[in-house]
Amino acid sequence: MVSRRAFVGAGAALAGVAAWSKTSAMSLPDAPIMEDASTQPPLAPSAGPDYNPVVTPNGWTLPFRMNNGWKEFHLIAEPVEREMGEGMTAYLWGYNGQSPGPTIECVEGDKVRIFVTNRLPEHTTIHWHGMLLPCGMDGVGGLTQPHIKSGKTFVYEFVMQKSGTFMYHPHADEMLQMAMGMMGSFVVHPKDPTFMPVDRDFVFLLSAYDIDPGTYVPRVMEMTDFNMWTMNTRVFPNIDPLPIGLNERARVRVGNLTMTNHPIHMHGYDFSVTCTDGGWVRPEARWPEVTIDIPVGAMRAFEFDAHVPGDWALHCHKSHHTMNAMGHDVPTFIGVDKTSVAKKIRQLQPDYMPMGTKGMADMGEMSMPIPDNTIPMMTGWGQFGPLEMGGMFTVVKVREDLAKGDYSDPGEYEHPPGTVAYEWTGELPMAAKAPDAPVKTGSLEQKSATPAKASDHSGH
């Protein structure tokens, strides 16, 4: 739900800011705030060139206003609370009430003016990742601009020189501020609306956090050992699906602002990689994939024609990135008989459940007590049972009867009769066995049975 909070005291806060002198005849645009983590409908342009807007799963798009030919946006950097999933909220930093911040959309050739108000306890900036713009608008604190101090507002102005998929994030106290969730997507549509058209266009950012069960604030000094792997700062099973109508053409844009690469794999389809941060890939240079690796600090877009209905998994193929918290420092118990020790423990803790002897799949079926403010390591249910997943996992739902513009969850796929894997109930044949190898006799055994004489080194 978007609200429009009054920007109290903005005029006083802006006095003395150098950038404000360029726009002193203007008032600040509204700064809408998003208050929940559900997917908002695409935001059609209210003015300027037309385009097919993107959908940000579990996110939203920032409205703009036109002012003498400039498309104006207003971002507020501030502490936020983000529900990563049911039962877990993270205390992060973000923009306009959420992490990631709202997606910004405009059109190639647009003149864009972005107001950035800092409500953080420390200074910040915004770097427009991948954009071609004047050096002084690049957002590197200390290098290309003064930092935006707490309570101040800066203005960024530039012309969108190329279309494509980009990001925004701070370039001030960068490790901490990005570890706290400060990032957002920036989509620039082609000036020619007939260039690279799709029916559905999705965008999400990959981010990672280290949040101990029972706590709310990420460990900001962590570099590799994260336990919450997110898509748009949500974890499975609370990442909304990507609904697509049968035979529609779809584009998925993915950005990576974690500390490692992510091989994003989609089931049921091969797709074409059509865009990177550097621009659109020419038709003769596109390549087919079923998994696209997203490097750190990069964006990729891929497209496909949704001609096969079903519920198709879309996930990072690093298996520990499809797990939630609770997964670290768990010893391996496969093959360990815990019967006797479980009996003793139950004398003190009657509800004790030994796990891990046969694998970890039991966790997907059991509902055992966990600490406050965390999520089971593997969870989620489908029509055939537990999914035993978490983290960077969602579902592309292709449906024949999906109305244009309908992004609601169509529910579980109804498989046609005879198209689901089934159990074999007949006799199991004996396993094929290779004939025994012949036993060699003769010189080899003779040689091994007769110890070699120790050399007397007489020939030396």
PDB file of C-alpha atoms in Angstrom, residues 435-441 445:
ATOM      1  CA  PRO A 435      30.295 -62.106 -14.778  1.00  0.00           C
ATOM      2  CA  ASP A 436      33.027 -62.750 -12.259  1.00  0.00           C
ATOM      3  CA  ALA A 437      36.446 -61.836 -13.475  1.00  0.00           C
ATOM      4  CA  PRO A 438      38.592 -64.904 -14.179  1.00  0.00           C
ATOM      5  CA  VAL A 439      41.188 -65.704 -11.514  1.00  0.00           C
ATOM      6  CA  LYS A 440      44.628 -65.425 -12.947  1.00  0.00           C
ATOM      7  CA  THR A 441      47.029 -68.218 -12.164  1.00  0.00           C
ATOM      8  CA  GLU A 445      50.903 -65.706  -8.208  1.00  0.00           C
TER       9      GLU A 445
END
